[in-house]
PDB file of C-alpha atoms in Angstrom:
ATOM      1  CA  THR A 202      41.773 300.321-109.880  1.00  0.00           C
ATOM      2  CA  GLN A 203      39.166 300.690-107.192  1.00  0.00           C
ATOM      3  CA  LEU A 204      40.359 300.698-103.424  1.00  0.00           C
ATOM      4  CA  LEU A 205      37.176 298.807-102.628  1.00  0.00           C
ATOM      5  CA  GLU A 206      35.915 295.836-104.744  1.00  0.00           C
ATOM      6  CA  GLN A 207      32.447 294.977-104.465  1.00  0.00           C
ATOM      7  CA  SER A 208      30.984 291.632-105.548  1.00  0.00           C
ATOM      8  CA  PRO A 209      28.796 290.170-106.840  1.00  0.00           C
ATOM      9  CA  GLN A 210      27.843 293.467-109.125  1.00  0.00           C
ATOM     10  CA  PHE A 211      24.232 292.300-109.470  1.00  0.00           C
ATOM     11  CA  LEU A 212      22.048 289.919-107.409  1.00  0.00           C
ATOM     12  CA  SER A 213      18.466 288.957-108.222  1.00  0.00           C
ATOM     13  CA  ILE A 214      16.724 286.605-105.615  1.00  0.00           C
ATOM     14  CA  GLN A 215      13.180 285.774-104.567  1.00  0.00           C
ATOM     15  CA  GLU A 216      11.532 287.087-101.669  1.00  0.00           C
ATOM     16  CA  GLY A 217      12.577 284.795 -98.424  1.00  0.00           C
ATOM     17  CA  GLU A 218      15.892 283.759 -99.689  1.00  0.00           C
ATOM     18  CA  ASN A 219      19.183 284.820 -98.202  1.00  0.00           C
ATOM     19  CA  LEU A 220      22.056 286.998 -99.654  1.00  0.00           C
ATOM     20  CA  THR A 221      25.542 287.950 -98.994  1.00  0.00           C
ATOM     21  CA  VAL A 222      27.472 290.908-100.705  1.00  0.00           C
ATOM     22  CA  TYR A 223      31.218 291.481-100.070  1.00  0.00           C
ATOM     23  CA  CYS A 224      33.320 294.527-100.069  1.00  0.00           C
ATOM     24  CA  ASN A 225      37.242 293.562-100.462  1.00  0.00           C
ATOM     25  CA  SER A 226      40.307 295.529-100.484  1.00  0.00           C
ATOM     26  CA  SER A 227      44.059 294.765-100.128  1.00  0.00           C
ATOM     27  CA  SER A 228      44.546 297.803 -97.748  1.00  0.00           C
ATOM     28  CA  VAL A 229      43.675 298.013 -93.979  1.00  0.00           C
ATOM     29  CA  PHE A 230      40.906 300.406 -92.978  1.00  0.00           C
ATOM     30  CA  SER A 231      40.249 302.109 -89.684  1.00  0.00           C
ATOM     31  CA  SER A 232      36.405 301.956 -90.228  1.00  0.00           C
ATOM     32  CA  LEU A 233      34.038 300.971 -93.037  1.00  0.00           C
ATOM     33  CA  GLN A 234      30.631 302.105 -93.874  1.00  0.00           C
ATOM     34  CA  TRP A 235      27.609 300.448 -95.616  1.00  0.00           C
ATOM     35  CA  TYR A 236      25.027 302.464 -97.400  1.00  0.00           C
ATOM     36  CA  ARG A 237      21.922 301.559 -99.406  1.00  0.00           C
ATOM     37  CA  GLN A 238      20.659 303.435-102.209  1.00  0.00           C
ATOM     38  CA  GLU A 239      16.934 302.991-103.270  1.00  0.00           C
ATOM     39  CA  PRO A 240      15.752 303.822-106.638  1.00  0.00           C
ATOM     40  CA  GLY A 241      15.456 307.497-107.144  1.00  0.00           C
ATOM     41  CA  GLU A 242      17.118 308.410-103.822  1.00  0.00           C
ATOM     42  CA  GLY A 243      20.604 309.204-102.707  1.00  0.00           C
ATOM     43  CA  PRO A 244      22.581 306.750-100.583  1.00  0.00           C
ATOM     44  CA  VAL A 245      21.729 306.240 -96.746  1.00  0.00           C
ATOM     45  CA  LEU A 246      23.966 305.011 -94.011  1.00  0.00           C
ATOM     46  CA  LEU A 247      23.152 301.426 -92.688  1.00  0.00           C
ATOM     47  CA  VAL A 248      26.199 300.908 -90.329  1.00  0.00           C
ATOM     48  CA  THR A 249      29.701 301.695 -89.484  1.00  0.00           C
ATOM     49  CA  VAL A 250      31.994 298.987 -88.591  1.00  0.00           C
ATOM     50  CA  VAL A 251      35.298 299.790 -86.758  1.00  0.00           C
ATOM     51  CA  THR A 252      36.747 296.810 -85.053  1.00  0.00           C
ATOM     52  CA  GLY A 253      38.262 293.713 -86.565  1.00  0.00           C
ATOM     53  CA  GLY A 254      35.874 290.706 -86.398  1.00  0.00           C
ATOM     54  CA  GLU A 255      33.145 293.103 -85.440  1.00  0.00           C
ATOM     55  CA  VAL A 256      29.486 292.045 -86.166  1.00  0.00           C
ATOM     56  CA  LYS A 257      26.503 294.109 -86.148  1.00  0.00           C
ATOM     57  CA  LYS A 258      22.961 293.465 -86.813  1.00  0.00           C
ATOM     58  CA  LEU A 259      20.293 295.645 -88.000  1.00  0.00           C
ATOM     59  CA  LYS A 260      16.879 293.602 -88.058  1.00  0.00           C
ATOM     60  CA  ARG A 261      17.718 291.170 -90.848  1.00  0.00           C
ATOM     61  CA  LEU A 262      20.743 292.557 -91.879  1.00  0.00           C
ATOM     62  CA  THR A 263      24.204 291.260 -90.568  1.00  0.00           C
ATOM     63  CA  PHE A 264      27.447 293.191 -91.078  1.00  0.00           C
ATOM     64  CA  GLN A 265      30.894 291.804 -90.409  1.00  0.00           C
ATOM     65  CA  PHE A 266      34.140 293.304 -90.537  1.00  0.00           C
ATOM     66  CA  GLY A 267      37.023 291.012 -91.252  1.00  0.00           C
ATOM     67  CA  ASP A 268      39.728 290.477 -88.514  1.00  0.00           C
ATOM     68  CA  ALA A 269      42.301 291.934 -90.683  1.00  0.00           C
ATOM     69  CA  ARG A 270      39.977 294.989 -91.446  1.00  0.00           C
ATOM     70  CA  LYS A 271      40.476 294.513 -95.126  1.00  0.00           C
ATOM     71  CA  ASP A 272      37.072 293.187 -96.011  1.00  0.00           C
ATOM     72  CA  SER A 273      33.268 293.370 -94.985  1.00  0.00           C
ATOM     73  CA  SER A 274      30.300 291.372 -95.665  1.00  0.00           C
ATOM     74  CA  LEU A 275      26.684 292.163 -95.745  1.00  0.00           C
ATOM     75  CA  HIS A 276      24.233 289.322 -95.194  1.00  0.00           C
ATOM     76  CA  ILE A 277      20.637 289.633 -95.483  1.00  0.00           C
ATOM     77  CA  THR A 278      18.198 286.979 -94.013  1.00  0.00           C
ATOM     78  CA  ALA A 279      14.712 286.298 -95.691  1.00  0.00           C
ATOM     79  CA  ALA A 280      15.199 289.000 -98.175  1.00  0.00           C
ATOM     80  CA  GLN A 281      11.980 291.250 -98.837  1.00  0.00           C
ATOM     81  CA  PRO A 282      11.100 293.580-101.714  1.00  0.00           C
ATOM     82  CA  GLY A 283      11.987 296.527 -99.629  1.00  0.00           C
ATOM     83  CA  ASP A 284      15.653 295.295 -99.419  1.00  0.00           C
ATOM     84  CA  THR A 285      15.776 296.197-103.234  1.00  0.00           C
ATOM     85  CA  GLY A 286      18.455 298.814-103.785  1.00  0.00           C
ATOM     86  CA  LEU A 287      22.224 299.457-104.437  1.00  0.00           C
ATOM     87  CA  TYR A 288      24.496 298.488-101.520  1.00  0.00           C
ATOM     88  CA  LEU A 289      27.589 300.436-101.333  1.00  0.00           C
ATOM     89  CA  CYS A 290      30.539 300.230 -99.065  1.00  0.00           C
ATOM     90  CA  MET A 291      32.541 303.185 -98.194  1.00  0.00           C
ATOM     91  CA  THR A 292      35.831 303.958 -96.318  1.00  0.00           C
ATOM     92  CA  THR A 293      38.504 306.809 -95.897  1.00  0.00           C
ATOM     93  CA  ASP A 294      41.734 306.261 -97.420  1.00  0.00           C
ATOM     94  CA  SER A 295      45.252 306.971 -96.028  1.00  0.00           C
ATOM     95  CA  TRP A 296      44.905 310.670 -97.680  1.00  0.00           C
ATOM     96  CA  GLY A 297      41.770 311.329 -95.933  1.00  0.00           C
ATOM     97  CA  LYS A 298      39.654 311.022 -98.952  1.00  0.00           C
ATOM     98  CA  LEU A 299      36.342 309.126 -99.303  1.00  0.00           C
ATOM     99  CA  GLN A 300      36.289 305.885-101.261  1.00  0.00           C
ATOM    100  CA  PHE A 301      33.317 304.061-102.402  1.00  0.00           C
ATOM    101  CA  GLY A 302      32.994 300.610-103.984  1.00  0.00           C
ATOM    102  CA  ALA A 303      31.163 300.333-107.413  1.00  0.00           C
ATOM    103  CA  GLY A 304      28.039 298.697-105.476  1.00  0.00           C
ATOM    104  CA  THR A 305      26.124 295.745-105.674  1.00  0.00           C
ATOM    105  CA  GLN A 306      22.570 296.074-107.283  1.00  0.00           C
ATOM    106  CA  VAL A 307      20.148 293.820-105.277  1.00  0.00           C
ATOM    107  CA  VAL A 308      16.854 293.001-106.695  1.00  0.00           C
ATOM    108  CA  VAL A 309      14.223 291.267-104.569  1.00  0.00           C
ATOM    109  CA  THR A 310      11.235 290.000-106.258  1.00  0.00           C
ATOM    110  CA  PRO A 311       7.902 288.864-104.638  1.00  0.00           C
TER     111      PRO A 311
ATOM    112  CA  ASN B  51      15.047 317.158 -90.521  1.00  0.00           C
ATOM    113  CA  ALA B  52      16.079 318.677 -93.967  1.00  0.00           C
ATOM    114  CA  GLY B  53      19.700 317.206 -94.094  1.00  0.00           C
ATOM    115  CA  VAL B  54      21.060 317.862 -97.563  1.00  0.00           C
ATOM    116  CA  THR B  55      18.701 319.677 -99.916  1.00  0.00           C
ATOM    117  CA  GLN B  56      19.689 319.905-103.605  1.00  0.00           C
ATOM    118  CA  THR B  57      17.835 321.374-106.509  1.00  0.00           C
ATOM    119  CA  PRO B  58      16.597 321.127-109.245  1.00  0.00           C
ATOM    120  CA  LYS B  59      15.503 317.533-109.054  1.00  0.00           C
ATOM    121  CA  PHE B  60      15.353 317.272-112.965  1.00  0.00           C
ATOM    122  CA  GLN B  61      16.546 319.139-115.687  1.00  0.00           C
ATOM    123  CA  VAL B  62      16.996 319.006-119.465  1.00  0.00           C
ATOM    124  CA  LEU B  63      19.592 321.299-120.996  1.00  0.00           C
ATOM    125  CA  LYS B  64      20.394 321.741-124.568  1.00  0.00           C
ATOM    126  CA  THR B  65      24.209 321.341-125.444  1.00  0.00           C
ATOM    127  CA  GLY B  66      26.088 324.540-124.743  1.00  0.00           C
ATOM    128  CA  GLN B  67      23.730 325.842-122.113  1.00  0.00           C
ATOM    129  CA  SER B  68      24.856 326.482-118.634  1.00  0.00           C
ATOM    130  CA  MET B  69      23.089 325.966-115.363  1.00  0.00           C
ATOM    131  CA  THR B  70      23.947 325.739-111.748  1.00  0.00           C
ATOM    132  CA  LEU B  71      22.741 322.946-109.369  1.00  0.00           C
ATOM    133  CA  GLN B  72      22.194 324.170-105.809  1.00  0.00           C
ATOM    134  CA  CYS B  73      23.031 322.455-102.493  1.00  0.00           C
ATOM    135  CA  ALA B  74      22.448 323.321 -98.840  1.00  0.00           C
ATOM    136  CA  GLN B  75      23.018 321.281 -95.740  1.00  0.00           C
ATOM    137  CA  ASP B  76      21.650 322.236 -92.299  1.00  0.00           C
ATOM    138  CA  MET B  77      24.129 319.809 -90.292  1.00  0.00           C
ATOM    139  CA  ASN B  78      26.838 322.385 -89.843  1.00  0.00           C
ATOM    140  CA  HIS B  79      29.236 320.082 -91.740  1.00  0.00           C
ATOM    141  CA  ASN B  80      32.679 321.506 -92.813  1.00  0.00           C
ATOM    142  CA  SER B  81      33.004 318.983 -95.801  1.00  0.00           C
ATOM    143  CA  MET B  82      30.748 319.090 -98.937  1.00  0.00           C
ATOM    144  CA  TYR B  83      31.064 317.149-102.301  1.00  0.00           C
ATOM    145  CA  TRP B  84      29.555 316.795-105.476  1.00  0.00           C
ATOM    146  CA  TYR B  85      29.398 313.370-107.236  1.00  0.00           C
ATOM    147  CA  ARG B  86      28.033 312.101-110.355  1.00  0.00           C
ATOM    148  CA  GLN B  87      26.706 308.592-110.773  1.00  0.00           C
ATOM    149  CA  ASP B  88      26.547 306.716-114.002  1.00  0.00           C
ATOM    150  CA  PRO B  89      25.474 303.034-114.711  1.00  0.00           C
ATOM    151  CA  GLY B  90      28.515 300.846-114.310  1.00  0.00           C
ATOM    152  CA  MET B  91      30.756 303.756-113.291  1.00  0.00           C
ATOM    153  CA  GLY B  92      29.558 304.071-109.447  1.00  0.00           C
ATOM    154  CA  LEU B  93      29.889 307.367-107.565  1.00  0.00           C
ATOM    155  CA  ARG B  94      32.612 309.602-108.853  1.00  0.00           C
ATOM    156  CA  LEU B  95      33.621 312.757-107.234  1.00  0.00           C
ATOM    157  CA  ILE B  96      33.757 315.961-109.082  1.00  0.00           C
ATOM    158  CA  TYR B  97      34.662 318.573-106.483  1.00  0.00           C
ATOM    159  CA  TYR B  98      34.779 318.786-102.782  1.00  0.00           C
ATOM    160  CA  SER B  99      35.024 321.452-100.346  1.00  0.00           C
ATOM    161  CA  ALA B 100      36.996 320.577 -97.008  1.00  0.00           C
ATOM    162  CA  SER B 101      35.825 323.665 -95.395  1.00  0.00           C
ATOM    163  CA  GLU B 102      34.315 327.148 -95.997  1.00  0.00           C
ATOM    164  CA  GLY B 103      36.335 329.089 -98.590  1.00  0.00           C
ATOM    165  CA  THR B 104      38.286 325.938 -99.959  1.00  0.00           C
ATOM    166  CA  THR B 105      37.409 323.867-102.958  1.00  0.00           C
ATOM    167  CA  ASP B 106      39.545 320.945-104.582  1.00  0.00           C
ATOM    168  CA  LYS B 107      39.134 319.040-107.822  1.00  0.00           C
ATOM    169  CA  GLY B 108      37.921 315.174-107.490  1.00  0.00           C
ATOM    170  CA  GLU B 109      38.178 312.477-109.917  1.00  0.00           C
ATOM    171  CA  VAL B 110      36.128 314.092-113.017  1.00  0.00           C
ATOM    172  CA  PRO B 111      36.314 317.937-112.503  1.00  0.00           C
ATOM    173  CA  ASN B 112      36.538 318.715-116.188  1.00  0.00           C
ATOM    174  CA  GLY B 113      33.434 320.814-117.396  1.00  0.00           C
ATOM    175  CA  TYR B 114      32.400 321.803-113.883  1.00  0.00           C
ATOM    176  CA  ASN B 115      33.118 324.539-111.462  1.00  0.00           C
ATOM    177  CA  VAL B 116      32.024 324.918-107.928  1.00  0.00           C
ATOM    178  CA  SER B 117      31.406 327.543-105.279  1.00  0.00           C
ATOM    179  CA  ARG B 118      31.462 327.149-101.478  1.00  0.00           C
ATOM    180  CA  LEU B 119      29.169 330.371-100.690  1.00  0.00           C
ATOM    181  CA  ASN B 120      29.157 329.787 -97.017  1.00  0.00           C
ATOM    182  CA  LYS B 121      29.286 326.652 -94.704  1.00  0.00           C
ATOM    183  CA  ARG B 122      25.872 325.751 -95.640  1.00  0.00           C
ATOM    184  CA  GLU B 123      26.005 326.069 -99.353  1.00  0.00           C
ATOM    185  CA  PHE B 124      27.815 324.428-102.141  1.00  0.00           C
ATOM    186  CA  SER B 125      26.862 324.788-105.848  1.00  0.00           C
ATOM    187  CA  LEU B 126      28.129 322.891-108.958  1.00  0.00           C
ATOM    188  CA  ARG B 127      28.031 324.989-112.383  1.00  0.00           C
ATOM    189  CA  LEU B 128      28.075 323.594-115.883  1.00  0.00           C
ATOM    190  CA  GLU B 129      29.203 326.358-118.011  1.00  0.00           C
ATOM    191  CA  SER B 130      28.493 324.799-121.342  1.00  0.00           C
ATOM    192  CA  ALA B 131      26.728 321.423-121.160  1.00  0.00           C
ATOM    193  CA  ALA B 132      27.730 318.404-122.953  1.00  0.00           C
ATOM    194  CA  PRO B 133      25.853 315.210-123.532  1.00  0.00           C
ATOM    195  CA  SER B 134      28.529 313.302-121.751  1.00  0.00           C
ATOM    196  CA  GLN B 135      27.388 315.328-118.647  1.00  0.00           C
ATOM    197  CA  THR B 136      24.061 313.504-118.650  1.00  0.00           C
ATOM    198  CA  SER B 137      23.984 311.806-115.382  1.00  0.00           C
ATOM    199  CA  VAL B 138      22.705 311.855-111.740  1.00  0.00           C
ATOM    200  CA  TYR B 139      24.315 314.287-109.538  1.00  0.00           C
ATOM    201  CA  PHE B 140      24.511 314.136-105.718  1.00  0.00           C
ATOM    202  CA  CYS B 141      25.296 316.597-103.380  1.00  0.00           C
ATOM    203  CA  ALA B 142      26.862 315.532 -99.888  1.00  0.00           C
ATOM    204  CA  SER B 143      28.249 316.470 -96.698  1.00  0.00           C
ATOM    205  CA  SER B 144      30.188 314.777 -94.107  1.00  0.00           C
ATOM    206  CA  ALA B 145      31.116 314.834 -90.425  1.00  0.00           C
ATOM    207  CA  ARG B 146      33.934 312.959 -88.950  1.00  0.00           C
ATOM    208  CA  GLY B 147      33.381 310.939 -85.799  1.00  0.00           C
ATOM    209  CA  LEU B 148      34.961 308.086 -83.837  1.00  0.00           C
ATOM    210  CA  GLY B 149      33.842 305.793 -86.498  1.00  0.00           C
ATOM    211  CA  GLY B 150      35.282 307.704 -89.392  1.00  0.00           C
ATOM    212  CA  ASN B 151      33.560 309.675 -91.910  1.00  0.00           C
ATOM    213  CA  THR B 152      29.733 309.589 -92.367  1.00  0.00           C
ATOM    214  CA  ILE B 153      28.592 311.056 -95.489  1.00  0.00           C
ATOM    215  CA  TYR B 154      24.684 312.433 -96.107  1.00  0.00           C
ATOM    216  CA  PHE B 155      23.448 312.781 -99.475  1.00  0.00           C
ATOM    217  CA  GLY B 156      21.052 314.735-101.220  1.00  0.00           C
ATOM    218  CA  GLU B 157      18.276 313.158-103.019  1.00  0.00           C
ATOM    219  CA  GLY B 158      19.851 313.514-106.582  1.00  0.00           C
ATOM    220  CA  SER B 159      19.467 315.881-109.572  1.00  0.00           C
ATOM    221  CA  TRP B 160      18.649 314.170-112.712  1.00  0.00           C
ATOM    222  CA  LEU B 161      20.468 316.030-115.653  1.00  0.00           C
ATOM    223  CA  THR B 162      19.763 315.371-119.456  1.00  0.00           C
ATOM    224  CA  VAL B 163      21.861 317.188-121.989  1.00  0.00           C
ATOM    225  CA  VAL B 164      20.500 316.812-125.479  1.00  0.00           C
TER     226      VAL B 164
END
Protein backbone atom coordinates (compact mmCIF):
# COMPACT_ATOMS: atom_id res chain seq x y z
CA THR A 1 0.00 0.00 0.00
CA GLN A 2 1.16 3.48 -0.84
CA LEU A 3 1.67 6.01 1.89
CA LEU A 4 0.27 8.72 -0.36
CA GLU A 5 -2.90 8.08 -2.36
CA GLN A 6 -3.49 10.41 -5.28
CA SER A 7 -6.81 10.88 -7.05
CA PRO A 8 -7.96 10.85 -9.69
CA GLN A 9 -5.41 8.80 -11.60
CA PHE A 10 -6.28 10.52 -14.85
CA LEU A 11 -8.04 13.78 -15.74
CA SER A 12 -8.81 15.10 -19.18
CA ILE A 13 -10.35 18.56 -19.49
CA GLN A 14 -10.86 21.35 -21.98
CA GLU A 15 -8.83 24.54 -21.91
CA GLY A 16 -10.42 27.07 -19.57
CA GLU A 17 -11.92 24.54 -17.18
CA ASN A 18 -10.93 24.14 -13.55
CA LEU A 19 -9.57 20.99 -11.94
CA THR A 20 -8.58 19.66 -8.55
CA VAL A 21 -6.28 16.77 -7.72
CA TYR A 22 -5.89 15.24 -4.30
CA CYS A 23 -3.17 13.65 -2.23
CA ASN A 24 -4.36 11.77 0.86
CA SER A 25 -2.90 9.66 3.63
CA SER A 26 -3.74 8.29 7.04
CA SER A 27 -0.41 9.60 8.34
CA VAL A 28 0.52 13.07 9.53
CA PHE A 29 3.32 14.82 7.69
CA SER A 30 5.62 17.63 8.65
CA SER A 31 5.65 18.82 5.05
CA LEU A 32 4.54 17.84 1.58
CA GLN A 33 5.77 18.75 -1.88
CA TRP A 34 4.01 18.87 -5.23
CA TYR A 35 5.89 18.17 -8.43
CA ARG A 36 4.90 18.36 -12.10
CA GLN A 37 6.41 16.10 -14.71
CA GLU A 38 6.02 17.12 -18.34
CA PRO A 39 6.35 14.55 -21.12
CA GLY A 40 9.96 13.56 -21.70
CA GLU A 41 11.23 15.37 -18.62
CA GLY A 42 11.94 14.68 -14.97
CA PRO A 43 9.60 15.94 -12.22
CA VAL A 44 10.09 19.54 -11.15
CA LEU A 45 9.17 21.00 -7.78
CA LEU A 46 6.12 23.29 -7.75
CA VAL A 47 5.63 24.01 -4.06
CA THR A 48 6.29 22.89 -0.50
CA VAL A 49 3.56 23.12 2.14
CA VAL A 50 4.46 22.94 5.79
CA THR A 51 1.74 24.35 8.04
CA GLY A 52 -1.68 22.74 8.57
CA GLY A 53 -4.33 24.76 6.72
CA GLU A 54 -1.69 26.50 4.63
CA VAL A 55 -2.70 27.78 1.21
CA LYS A 56 -0.11 28.70 -1.40
CA LYS A 57 -0.71 30.16 -4.83
CA LEU A 58 1.49 29.87 -7.88
CA LYS A 59 -0.19 31.88 -10.66
CA ARG A 60 -3.29 29.79 -11.54
CA LEU A 61 -2.33 26.92 -9.21
CA THR A 62 -3.60 26.85 -5.62
CA PHE A 63 -2.14 24.36 -3.15
CA GLN A 64 -3.73 23.55 0.17
CA PHE A 65 -2.40 21.52 3.09
CA GLY A 66 -5.11 19.99 5.25
CA ASP A 67 -5.60 21.22 8.81
CA ALA A 68 -4.52 17.84 10.16
CA ARG A 69 -1.57 17.69 7.73
CA LYS A 70 -2.78 14.35 6.34
CA ASP A 71 -3.92 15.55 2.95
CA SER A 72 -3.31 18.15 0.29
CA SER A 73 -4.99 19.40 -2.84
CA LEU A 74 -3.92 21.17 -5.99
CA HIS A 75 -6.48 23.32 -7.80
CA ILE A 76 -5.85 24.72 -11.26
CA THR A 77 -8.03 27.61 -12.44
CA ALA A 78 -8.68 28.11 -16.15
CA ALA A 79 -6.40 25.29 -17.20
CA GLN A 80 -4.19 25.72 -20.25
CA PRO A 81 -2.54 23.12 -22.48
CA GLY A 82 0.77 23.99 -20.81
CA ASP A 83 -0.63 22.55 -17.57
CA THR A 84 -0.60 19.09 -19.12
CA GLY A 85 1.59 16.74 -17.15
CA LEU A 86 1.87 14.23 -14.34
CA TYR A 87 1.31 15.80 -10.92
CA LEU A 88 3.06 14.04 -8.06
CA CYS A 89 2.91 14.61 -4.33
CA MET A 90 5.84 13.67 -2.14
CA THR A 91 6.68 13.57 1.53
CA THR A 92 9.31 12.22 3.88
CA ASP A 93 8.11 9.34 6.04
CA SER A 94 8.92 8.72 9.69
CA TRP A 95 12.04 6.75 8.69
CA GLY A 96 13.33 9.69 6.68
CA LYS A 97 12.59 8.10 3.31
CA LEU A 98 11.08 10.00 0.42
CA GLN A 99 7.63 8.74 -0.52
CA PHE A 100 5.83 9.59 -3.75
CA GLY A 101 2.21 9.23 -4.71
CA ALA A 102 1.47 7.39 -7.95
CA GLY A 103 0.55 10.65 -9.63
CA THR A 104 -2.39 12.22 -11.46
CA GLN A 105 -2.06 12.49 -15.23
CA VAL A 106 -3.67 15.74 -16.38
CA VAL A 107 -4.40 16.39 -20.05
CA VAL A 108 -5.66 19.81 -21.10
CA THR A 109 -6.90 19.99 -24.68
CA PRO A 110 -7.26 23.25 -26.64
CA ASN B 1 22.49 25.77 -14.02
CA ALA B 2 23.18 22.11 -14.79
CA GLY B 3 21.51 20.59 -11.71
CA VAL B 4 21.32 16.82 -12.19
CA THR B 5 22.77 15.47 -15.41
CA GLN B 6 22.32 11.87 -16.51
CA THR B 7 23.50 9.99 -19.57
CA PRO B 8 22.64 8.44 -21.92
CA LYS B 9 19.23 9.86 -22.81
CA PHE B 10 18.25 6.82 -24.87
CA GLN B 11 19.66 3.29 -25.04
CA VAL B 12 18.63 0.02 -26.61
CA LEU B 13 20.19 -3.13 -25.20
CA LYS B 14 19.98 -6.78 -26.06
CA THR B 15 19.03 -9.19 -23.31
CA GLY B 16 22.15 -10.11 -21.33
CA GLN B 17 24.14 -7.02 -22.23
CA SER B 18 25.48 -4.74 -19.54
CA MET B 19 25.52 -0.99 -19.31
CA THR B 20 26.04 1.85 -16.86
CA LEU B 21 23.88 4.93 -16.47
CA GLN B 22 25.90 7.91 -15.35
CA CYS B 23 24.63 10.69 -13.10
CA ALA B 24 26.23 13.82 -11.72
CA GLN B 25 24.91 16.72 -9.67
CA ASP B 26 26.53 20.08 -9.09
CA MET B 27 24.44 21.22 -6.11
CA ASN B 28 26.69 19.74 -3.40
CA HIS B 29 23.87 17.47 -2.22
CA ASN B 30 24.64 14.59 0.09
CA SER B 31 21.78 12.34 -1.00
CA MET B 32 21.39 10.83 -4.45
CA TYR B 33 18.86 8.38 -5.85
CA TRP B 34 18.03 6.17 -8.78
CA TYR B 35 14.35 5.65 -9.66
CA ARG B 36 12.59 3.81 -12.40
CA GLN B 37 9.23 4.93 -13.72
CA ASP B 38 6.83 2.56 -15.41
CA PRO B 39 3.23 3.17 -16.56
CA GLY B 40 0.82 2.66 -13.69
CA MET B 41 3.63 1.98 -11.21
CA GLY B 42 4.76 5.48 -10.37
CA LEU B 43 8.32 6.23 -9.30
CA ARG B 44 10.03 3.27 -7.65
CA LEU B 45 13.30 3.64 -5.80
CA ILE B 46 16.07 1.33 -6.98
CA TYR B 47 19.00 2.45 -4.83
CA TYR B 48 19.94 5.52 -2.91
CA SER B 49 23.03 7.00 -1.34
CA ALA B 50 22.66 9.12 1.76
CA SER B 51 26.23 10.32 1.56
CA GLU B 52 29.49 9.74 -0.23
CA GLY B 53 30.68 6.20 0.38
CA THR B 54 27.30 4.76 1.36
CA THR B 55 24.60 3.07 -0.70
CA ASP B 56 21.36 1.35 0.28
CA LYS B 57 18.77 -0.74 -1.49
CA GLY B 58 15.45 0.76 -2.33
CA GLU B 59 12.19 -0.87 -3.31
CA VAL B 60 13.35 -2.66 -6.48
CA PRO B 61 17.13 -3.27 -6.34
CA ASN B 62 17.31 -6.70 -7.97
CA GLY B 63 19.32 -6.73 -11.20
CA TYR B 64 21.06 -3.44 -10.45
CA ASN B 65 24.24 -2.23 -8.80
CA VAL B 66 25.31 1.28 -7.92
CA SER B 67 28.49 3.19 -7.18
CA ARG B 68 28.77 6.48 -5.37
CA LEU B 69 32.03 7.48 -6.97
CA ASN B 70 32.29 10.78 -5.10
CA LYS B 71 29.90 13.38 -3.79
CA ARG B 72 28.93 14.46 -7.29
CA GLU B 73 28.51 11.17 -9.09
CA PHE B 74 26.19 8.18 -8.62
CA SER B 75 26.11 5.51 -11.33
CA LEU B 76 23.64 2.69 -11.94
CA ARG B 77 24.79 -0.53 -13.57
CA LEU B 78 22.77 -3.28 -15.21
CA GLU B 79 25.03 -6.34 -15.27
CA SER B 80 22.80 -8.55 -17.43
CA ALA B 81 19.89 -6.62 -18.86
CA ALA B 82 16.44 -8.22 -18.98
CA PRO B 83 13.31 -7.09 -20.85
CA SER B 84 11.70 -6.37 -17.45
CA GLN B 85 14.26 -3.60 -17.03
CA THR B 86 12.82 -1.68 -19.95
CA SER B 87 11.85 1.57 -18.28
CA VAL B 88 12.59 5.24 -17.82
CA TYR B 89 15.32 5.81 -15.26
CA PHE B 90 15.68 8.99 -13.25
CA CYS B 91 18.63 10.06 -11.20
CA ALA B 92 17.93 12.57 -8.45
CA SER B 93 19.57 14.38 -5.58
CA SER B 94 18.06 16.05 -2.56
CA ALA B 95 18.65 18.76 -0.05
CA ARG B 96 17.00 18.98 3.31
CA GLY B 97 15.65 22.36 4.31
CA LEU B 98 13.13 23.81 6.73
CA GLY B 99 10.30 22.57 4.53
CA GLY B 100 11.58 19.04 4.41
CA ASN B 101 13.35 17.35 1.54
CA THR B 102 13.35 18.82 -1.93
CA ILE B 103 14.37 16.44 -4.68
CA TYR B 104 15.87 17.46 -8.01
CA PHE B 105 15.59 15.10 -10.94
CA GLY B 106 17.60 14.57 -14.07
CA GLU B 107 15.85 14.52 -17.41
CA GLY B 108 15.59 10.74 -17.56
CA SER B 109 17.14 7.87 -19.48
CA TRP B 110 14.89 5.79 -21.73
CA LEU B 111 16.13 2.20 -21.74
CA THR B 112 14.74 -0.54 -23.94
CA VAL B 113 15.87 -4.13 -23.53
CA VAL B 114 15.02 -6.38 -26.45
